[in-house]
XYZ file of C-alpha atoms in Angstrom:
562
model
C 100.285 98.744 94.207
C 96.897 97.331 93.300
C 93.382 97.965 92.106
C 90.725 100.239 93.555
C 87.068 100.250 92.546
C 86.074 103.796 91.690
C 82.488 104.887 91.278
C 83.674 108.402 90.267
C 85.495 106.847 87.310
C 82.272 106.926 85.278
C 82.596 110.634 84.557
C 85.769 109.973 82.564
C 83.727 107.797 80.194
C 80.640 110.029 80.211
C 80.526 110.761 76.478
C 80.711 107.022 75.793
C 78.186 105.980 78.435
C 75.590 108.703 77.980
C 75.946 109.641 74.312
C 75.816 113.339 75.218
C 77.497 115.410 72.508
C 79.193 118.781 73.017
C 77.636 121.912 71.595
C 78.884 123.264 68.264
C 80.157 126.848 68.370
C 81.614 128.386 65.203
C 83.017 125.088 63.949
C 84.434 123.979 67.296
C 82.909 122.235 70.292
C 82.293 123.438 73.812
C 82.878 120.391 76.010
C 81.152 119.940 79.353
C 84.530 119.560 81.089
C 88.236 119.746 80.334
C 88.444 115.951 80.153
C 89.089 114.289 76.823
C 86.239 112.345 75.267
C 86.295 108.644 74.486
C 85.182 108.378 70.849
C 84.536 105.230 68.804
C 85.149 104.704 65.117
C 85.965 102.512 62.134
C 88.798 103.481 59.774
C 88.583 100.596 57.292
C 85.373 100.644 55.280
C 84.677 99.543 51.709
C 81.596 100.298 49.652
C 80.292 99.418 46.183
C 83.004 101.757 44.856
C 85.601 99.049 45.641
C 85.850 96.443 42.893
C 85.902 93.438 45.243
C 83.011 94.786 47.321
C 81.051 95.436 44.121
C 81.757 91.872 43.007
C 80.471 90.305 46.209
C 77.216 92.256 46.227
C 77.822 95.564 47.972
C 75.172 98.171 47.222
C 76.152 100.909 49.655
C 77.703 104.148 48.418
C 80.048 106.132 50.685
C 77.060 108.338 51.545
C 75.118 105.271 52.690
C 78.096 103.993 54.695
C 78.404 107.254 56.617
C 74.648 107.205 57.280
C 74.942 103.611 58.509
C 77.715 104.638 60.904
C 75.293 107.176 62.390
C 72.658 104.511 63.003
C 70.635 104.519 59.776
C 69.481 101.105 58.442
C 70.951 99.657 55.242
C 69.321 97.067 52.995
C 71.872 94.571 51.712
C 71.706 92.847 48.323
C 70.490 89.683 50.078
C 67.415 91.552 51.266
C 68.587 91.584 54.882
C 68.364 94.920 56.685
C 71.458 95.821 58.686
C 71.618 98.384 61.483
C 73.922 99.068 64.409
C 72.379 99.753 67.799
C 75.206 102.029 68.919
C 76.216 104.605 66.277
C 79.849 105.523 65.760
C 81.459 108.875 66.450
C 83.747 108.803 63.405
C 84.340 106.813 60.229
C 86.545 106.836 57.137
C 85.475 105.202 53.877
C 88.646 103.655 52.430
C 87.819 102.248 49.007
C 90.611 100.763 46.882
C 92.292 103.606 44.982
C 93.642 101.160 42.382
C 90.181 100.735 40.869
C 88.832 104.267 41.206
C 89.034 104.642 37.433
C 87.461 101.263 36.650
C 84.548 101.790 38.998
C 83.880 105.219 37.515
C 84.230 104.041 33.922
C 82.525 100.657 34.110
C 79.741 101.234 36.624
C 77.828 104.300 37.765
C 78.252 106.940 36.452
C 80.471 105.939 33.521
C 78.743 102.784 32.236
C 81.178 102.370 29.357
C 80.272 99.867 26.622
C 83.864 98.671 26.478
C 83.863 94.816 26.412
C 85.933 94.747 29.610
C 83.286 96.802 31.415
C 80.475 94.703 30.006
C 82.151 91.530 31.270
C 82.694 93.094 34.682
C 79.031 93.988 35.041
C 77.784 90.625 33.732
C 79.898 88.723 36.259
C 78.434 90.640 39.176
C 76.309 87.742 40.363
C 76.488 85.702 43.540
C 77.730 82.554 41.780
C 80.294 84.345 39.619
C 81.497 87.044 41.985
C 84.791 85.328 42.821
C 85.614 85.448 39.101
C 85.707 89.240 39.333
C 88.034 89.069 42.345
C 90.359 86.523 40.689
C 90.290 87.717 37.095
C 89.722 91.467 37.398
C 91.167 92.655 40.747
C 94.116 90.350 41.462
C 95.993 91.118 38.198
C 95.869 94.807 39.122
C 97.029 94.578 42.747
C 99.055 91.317 42.840
C 101.227 91.211 39.716
C 104.595 92.980 39.450
C 104.335 95.149 37.476
C 100.562 95.499 37.790
C 98.505 94.317 34.836
C 96.042 97.071 34.108
C 93.107 96.409 31.760
C 92.980 97.717 28.210
C 89.849 99.709 28.948
C 92.095 102.727 29.440
C 92.687 102.693 25.694
C 89.066 103.731 25.197
C 88.399 105.544 28.484
C 90.255 108.518 29.965
C 91.304 106.671 33.107
C 93.215 109.637 34.540
C 90.077 111.766 34.446
C 88.023 108.864 35.828
C 90.429 108.453 38.775
C 90.186 112.118 39.608
C 86.390 112.151 39.329
C 86.033 109.180 41.665
C 88.442 110.731 44.183
C 86.456 113.960 44.109
C 83.279 111.969 44.657
C 84.765 110.322 47.750
C 85.802 113.686 49.142
C 82.349 115.155 48.520
C 80.673 112.276 50.372
C 82.923 112.689 53.408
C 82.574 116.468 53.466
C 78.790 116.234 53.255
C 78.627 113.690 56.091
C 81.022 115.525 58.373
C 79.241 117.363 61.187
C 81.638 118.824 63.768
C 80.839 117.838 67.352
C 78.232 115.288 66.233
C 79.932 112.982 63.710
C 83.313 113.028 61.993
C 83.767 111.732 58.448
C 87.478 111.508 57.654
C 88.677 111.551 54.041
C 90.687 108.485 53.091
C 91.330 105.590 50.725
C 93.244 102.330 50.610
C 96.620 101.824 48.908
C 96.281 98.128 48.054
C 99.669 96.552 47.419
C 99.210 92.759 47.174
C 102.349 91.443 45.411
C 101.987 87.720 44.960
C 98.743 87.877 46.943
C 100.467 89.156 50.098
C 98.843 92.076 51.889
C 101.058 95.141 52.170
C 98.026 97.411 52.338
C 97.769 100.866 53.903
C 94.777 103.020 54.670
C 95.569 106.660 53.971
C 93.743 109.018 56.353
C 93.720 112.829 56.022
C 93.281 115.416 58.769
C 91.051 117.874 56.929
C 89.380 118.682 53.625
C 92.757 119.932 52.367
C 93.964 116.876 50.427
C 95.966 116.269 47.238
C 94.050 116.344 43.963
C 94.628 112.617 43.443
C 94.759 109.378 45.405
C 98.202 107.757 45.141
C 97.527 104.135 44.222
C 99.635 101.000 44.023
C 99.372 100.818 40.200
C 101.352 104.026 39.695
C 103.297 103.974 42.986
C 104.044 100.270 43.619
C 106.260 100.660 46.697
C 105.261 102.022 50.070
C 108.248 104.373 49.975
C 106.886 105.876 46.759
C 103.524 106.383 48.477
C 105.169 108.252 51.355
C 107.256 110.341 48.959
C 104.128 111.433 47.109
C 102.395 112.286 50.367
C 105.443 114.215 51.522
C 105.481 116.186 48.276
C 101.770 116.819 47.909
C 100.400 117.023 51.464
C 102.189 119.850 53.251
C 101.274 121.189 56.656
C 101.831 124.757 55.462
C 98.948 124.151 53.050
C 96.694 122.800 55.798
C 97.233 119.148 54.839
C 98.327 116.341 57.137
C 98.087 112.574 56.673
C 98.913 109.201 58.222
C 99.104 105.724 56.711
C 97.904 102.663 58.630
C 99.111 99.152 57.694
C 96.400 96.540 58.073
C 95.843 92.811 57.678
C 99.547 92.485 58.492
C 98.873 88.867 59.442
C 98.946 88.289 55.661
C 101.986 90.470 54.911
C 104.434 87.527 55.136
C 107.080 89.772 56.631
C 107.130 92.048 53.600
C 107.095 95.872 53.535
C 108.619 96.096 57.029
C 112.221 95.118 56.250
C 114.536 97.857 57.525
C 117.756 96.119 56.436
C 117.343 97.130 52.791
C 115.410 100.356 53.346
C 117.210 103.656 52.595
C 117.439 106.036 55.572
C 115.239 108.654 53.883
C 112.416 106.122 53.495
C 112.802 105.022 57.119
C 112.454 108.666 58.155
C 109.231 108.909 56.144
C 108.022 105.694 57.762
C 108.455 107.285 61.196
C 106.634 110.380 60.009
C 103.581 108.725 58.464
C 103.304 105.251 59.995
C 102.021 106.032 63.496
C 99.558 103.163 63.946
C 98.866 99.595 62.888
C 95.552 97.790 62.653
C 95.833 94.805 65.013
C 92.343 93.387 64.507
C 89.859 93.182 61.626
C 87.525 90.645 60.053
C 90.395 88.750 58.402
C 91.887 87.976 61.794
C 93.997 89.296 64.612
C 97.485 90.586 63.799
C 98.761 90.916 67.371
C 101.120 87.950 67.378
C 101.750 84.568 65.793
C 102.820 81.541 67.870
C 106.472 80.591 67.570
C 105.514 77.202 66.170
C 102.778 75.892 63.906
C 102.253 73.085 66.423
C 101.452 75.485 69.271
C 97.680 75.133 69.616
C 97.188 77.086 72.843
C 98.546 80.306 74.281
C 98.012 84.019 74.031
C 98.610 84.254 70.250
C 95.732 82.030 69.153
C 92.897 84.571 69.282
C 91.037 84.824 65.926
C 94.117 83.576 64.094
C 93.717 83.450 60.289
C 96.830 82.315 58.417
C 95.310 80.925 55.215
C 95.306 83.415 52.329
C 93.594 82.138 49.168
C 94.855 85.021 47.017
C 98.469 84.286 47.956
C 98.013 80.606 47.160
C 96.488 81.487 43.785
C 99.136 84.051 42.816
C 102.262 82.515 44.388
C 101.515 78.801 44.516
C 101.940 76.354 47.405
C 104.548 76.906 50.107
C 107.599 74.642 49.856
C 108.855 74.935 53.451
C 105.928 75.484 55.801
C 108.072 76.063 58.893
C 110.201 78.682 57.142
C 107.068 80.362 55.777
C 105.550 80.397 59.275
C 108.616 82.102 60.718
C 108.664 84.585 57.846
C 105.006 85.427 58.468
C 105.745 86.146 62.144
C 108.030 89.014 61.133
C 105.163 91.338 60.237
C 102.873 90.670 63.197
C 102.351 93.601 65.525
C 104.263 92.339 68.542
C 107.233 91.278 66.399
C 107.359 94.725 64.788
C 107.320 96.422 68.186
C 110.258 94.277 69.227
C 112.178 94.908 66.008
C 111.806 98.632 66.549
C 113.635 98.416 69.880
C 116.800 97.378 68.050
C 116.764 100.509 65.888
C 118.246 103.732 67.328
C 115.274 105.807 66.101
C 112.619 103.060 66.392
C 110.556 103.387 63.189
C 108.075 100.839 64.589
C 106.530 102.966 67.306
C 103.083 101.836 66.226
C 99.922 102.517 68.176
C 97.111 99.954 68.040
C 93.744 100.320 66.339
C 90.992 97.956 65.246
C 88.482 98.308 62.410
C 86.111 96.098 60.445
C 87.367 95.975 56.830
C 83.698 95.681 55.944
C 83.065 95.253 52.224
C 79.360 96.035 52.459
C 79.459 99.647 53.675
C 78.576 98.650 57.251
C 81.081 100.397 59.555
C 80.830 99.413 63.196
C 78.772 96.250 62.592
C 80.905 94.181 64.958
C 78.318 92.394 67.098
C 78.647 88.603 67.006
C 74.877 88.321 66.555
C 74.945 90.289 63.285
C 78.019 88.882 61.528
C 77.331 86.515 58.616
C 80.780 85.240 57.725
C 82.626 87.874 55.735
C 83.194 89.253 52.281
C 82.163 86.294 50.067
C 79.273 84.881 52.120
C 76.454 87.393 51.729
C 74.406 85.001 49.567
C 75.655 81.787 51.198
C 73.392 79.321 52.975
C 73.724 79.002 56.774
C 75.434 75.635 56.291
C 77.972 77.172 53.891
C 78.680 79.869 56.437
C 79.282 77.240 59.131
C 81.830 75.583 56.820
C 83.852 78.799 56.519
C 84.163 80.264 59.988
C 87.661 81.732 59.903
C 86.622 85.392 59.572
C 85.133 87.410 62.429
C 83.062 90.580 62.833
C 86.084 92.875 63.004
C 87.060 95.515 65.516
C 86.789 99.160 66.478
C 89.190 101.999 67.137
C 88.832 104.223 70.186
C 90.523 107.589 70.664
C 90.838 110.003 73.558
C 90.255 113.353 71.869
C 89.423 116.877 72.990
C 86.310 116.972 70.809
C 84.550 115.164 67.985
C 86.125 116.974 65.051
C 88.429 115.939 62.244
C 91.395 117.798 63.655
C 90.999 116.505 67.201
C 90.424 112.880 66.219
C 93.267 112.908 63.687
C 95.636 114.449 66.232
C 94.719 111.765 68.768
C 95.454 109.093 66.166
C 98.742 110.713 65.225
C 99.948 110.959 68.830
C 98.777 107.333 69.291
C 96.310 108.123 72.077
C 94.168 105.388 70.600
C 93.436 101.741 71.154
C 91.866 98.702 69.505
C 89.098 96.323 70.450
C 87.780 93.163 68.845
C 84.312 94.711 68.858
C 83.173 95.585 72.396
C 83.395 99.121 73.720
C 85.700 98.516 76.672
C 86.775 101.784 78.279
C 90.551 102.049 78.714
C 93.241 104.555 79.658
C 96.914 103.811 80.167
C 99.798 106.108 80.989
C 101.801 107.822 83.701
C 99.210 110.586 84.066
C 97.284 110.509 87.356
C 93.938 109.411 85.943
C 92.319 108.215 89.157
C 89.600 110.482 90.499
C 90.970 110.563 94.043
C 94.412 111.741 92.986
C 95.649 115.196 92.099
C 96.145 115.722 88.382
C 99.816 115.532 87.510
C 101.772 115.811 84.297
C 102.576 112.549 82.599
C 102.349 110.691 79.313
C 99.355 108.942 77.793
C 99.287 105.700 75.841
C 101.320 105.971 72.669
C 103.948 108.119 74.361
C 107.632 107.738 75.203
C 108.974 107.862 78.749
C 110.960 111.057 79.276
C 113.648 109.348 81.366
C 114.720 105.853 82.330
C 113.483 105.904 85.918
C 110.962 103.232 86.830
C 107.528 104.573 85.823
C 104.301 104.190 87.768
C 101.635 103.231 85.261
C 98.037 104.310 85.815
C 95.289 102.243 84.235
C 91.567 102.872 84.018
C 89.289 100.173 82.691
C 85.495 100.044 82.350
C 83.432 97.082 81.195
C 81.060 97.060 78.260
C 78.182 94.588 77.996
C 80.059 91.439 79.041
C 81.901 91.178 82.377
C 85.654 91.713 82.407
C 87.929 88.762 83.133
C 91.489 90.048 83.493
C 94.002 92.740 82.660
C 97.402 91.844 81.247
C 100.631 93.734 80.576
C 102.509 92.640 77.469
C 106.152 93.655 77.566
C 109.003 93.399 75.103
C 112.575 94.055 76.200
C 115.780 94.220 74.165
C 118.401 92.719 76.458
C 122.170 92.672 76.150
C 123.270 90.931 72.990
C 120.251 92.065 70.991
C 117.910 89.339 72.188
C 114.216 90.214 72.477
C 112.382 88.912 75.512
C 108.586 88.962 75.641
C 106.366 88.471 78.651
C 102.636 88.503 79.383
C 101.739 89.235 83.007
C 98.267 89.275 84.561
C 98.092 92.329 86.834
C 94.404 92.255 87.773
C 91.426 89.919 87.701
C 87.817 91.007 87.932
C 84.547 89.665 89.230
C 81.216 89.925 87.480
C 80.231 92.955 89.553
C 83.206 95.060 88.464
C 82.037 97.943 86.292
C 85.196 100.052 86.406
C 88.516 100.028 88.161
C 91.665 102.066 88.596
C 94.965 100.251 88.876
C 98.481 101.527 89.496
C 101.379 99.279 88.593
C 105.167 99.367 88.497
C 107.227 96.888 86.539
C 109.216 94.703 88.984
C 111.613 93.739 86.171
C 112.311 97.300 84.976
C 115.856 97.767 83.652
C 116.756 101.379 82.778
C 119.460 100.197 80.358
C 117.169 97.955 78.298
C 114.868 99.431 75.605
C 111.316 98.226 76.203
C 107.664 98.639 75.329
C 104.553 97.939 77.378
C 100.942 97.614 76.252
C 97.729 96.514 77.920
C 95.404 93.721 76.951
C 91.957 93.560 78.550
C 89.989 90.305 78.226
C 86.274 89.822 78.744
C 84.725 86.633 80.113
C 83.979 84.054 77.400
C 80.943 84.678 75.186
C 79.543 82.776 72.169
C 81.271 83.479 68.860
C 79.074 84.313 65.851
C 79.573 80.797 64.501
C 78.417 79.206 67.753
C 75.332 81.402 67.765
C 74.536 80.277 64.222
C 75.099 76.557 64.768
C 73.009 76.682 67.947
C 70.220 78.455 66.077
C 70.255 75.659 63.474
C 70.792 72.912 66.074
C 73.876 71.899 64.074
C 76.752 72.399 66.532
C 77.636 68.684 66.646
C 77.912 68.617 62.852
C 80.150 71.717 62.810
C 82.483 71.435 65.836
C 84.834 74.146 64.513
C 81.944 76.583 64.688
C 80.949 75.650 68.229
C 83.399 77.863 70.134
C 83.415 80.552 72.798
C 85.736 83.550 72.555
C 87.169 86.160 74.881
C 86.673 89.552 73.277
C 89.398 92.032 74.147
C 91.023 95.431 73.908
C 94.641 96.346 73.167
C 96.112 99.673 74.231
C 98.720 101.534 72.247
C 102.116 100.932 73.850
C 104.327 103.104 75.977
C 108.040 103.024 75.179
């Protein structure tokens, strides 16, 4: 079975293409049709209320970040004015919970005269900002046990934590406008033992949330985080929550080891860990090549393996090959494969992207607007060209019934979501009959599990964004006899520059009903200039900075089907 070009496909992406919003009626939305909407968002956003963002020059409050997501301009500390041309449909501000108390006590509105706070404020300059990151933040989130500052001897840090958490909730609740824009309440649990990133974004379904944010300082294991959520966020009270691991390319295999995990914690993992962030400004987390020497292949897209915080806190690596293999264990594709070996598969993880912006600029993913990442706001163009590893980050798309907290959260929880590296590529994937010339039939959407082991017919809809599409790939992992994992990447369609949308049906010619498997889609655009190439060309410096002078193929990743 093969592709068909479908002009009628556009109606399935109408809310994305036209920007027409449903009408609000008594807190719900009246959609124009029974079709789900394609909605775009960013679930990883830091503002000046995060200590590291504050250090590197962030001025935006959560209120300003939500306004930016809706298309309002934002003046950065450098004097540059940032603005996104295409507003988002939903956003969550996820500031670091570990420093809620410090940011309340040492900056607005606390402004304590404690010497620690004075030093923090005095070091908030472009040339000294990394000192705050190294000397103030890392001891809190990277040491075991965490080293918390003595300011809590003079400041009521428990009250400060609660006040800051209430302030975050108030900002999200004020920005939330059902049917027009969804502001989800959330925060980041920032576990960085030894500089490794075991981070989770905690995202709530509604305004019914616990009275505190559960941070790494007081709950230094992810199992403890889930236990607190299980105890304090109950569905009978109107509360629901998910946790999303991110920057797992820097996790070094940690926090995903099932061999030492008690069964009750694994059950909580399945309950709360429904998604993983596969792309953000600190790199792609889809997969890591099997060897350090492998310089080409499908796992080399926006690969960032160097982690300065880990090097500072844990020292140099003794065996680079062993460290490389260890790092592979927490990449997305490896986790999906590891889940196949478990009878209850606690790694059924849907795919999302987000920015991890530290300047309160959700959705600012365009290559033309990216300036190099968290520490480069005040850097010269030449300094930016010398540090080109970071990228503009990604977006998360959901297929939801309406633009409300409940509908978007439910789509995330059932994994009817996907990731992109920035472009707004339209994508559906499942066994439902999506194509406009077919009768609607029951089936499963992306993120679902096949109800039986008969060979499925997959239905795929894809629509281009601003750049032409290049090809569509199926990534498959199979657990064969003997416990060996086999991975494959198969191109199932190629496109020409005139293709705007296409429907494809596909059956797996290697399907084995006895072998556990997953499938996910990867859509690649034609090559376009990376932000670094745009900058070096603007300066006429591409020969001097060859690492900056590169083209990239932006892409989308669907959530899998199992």
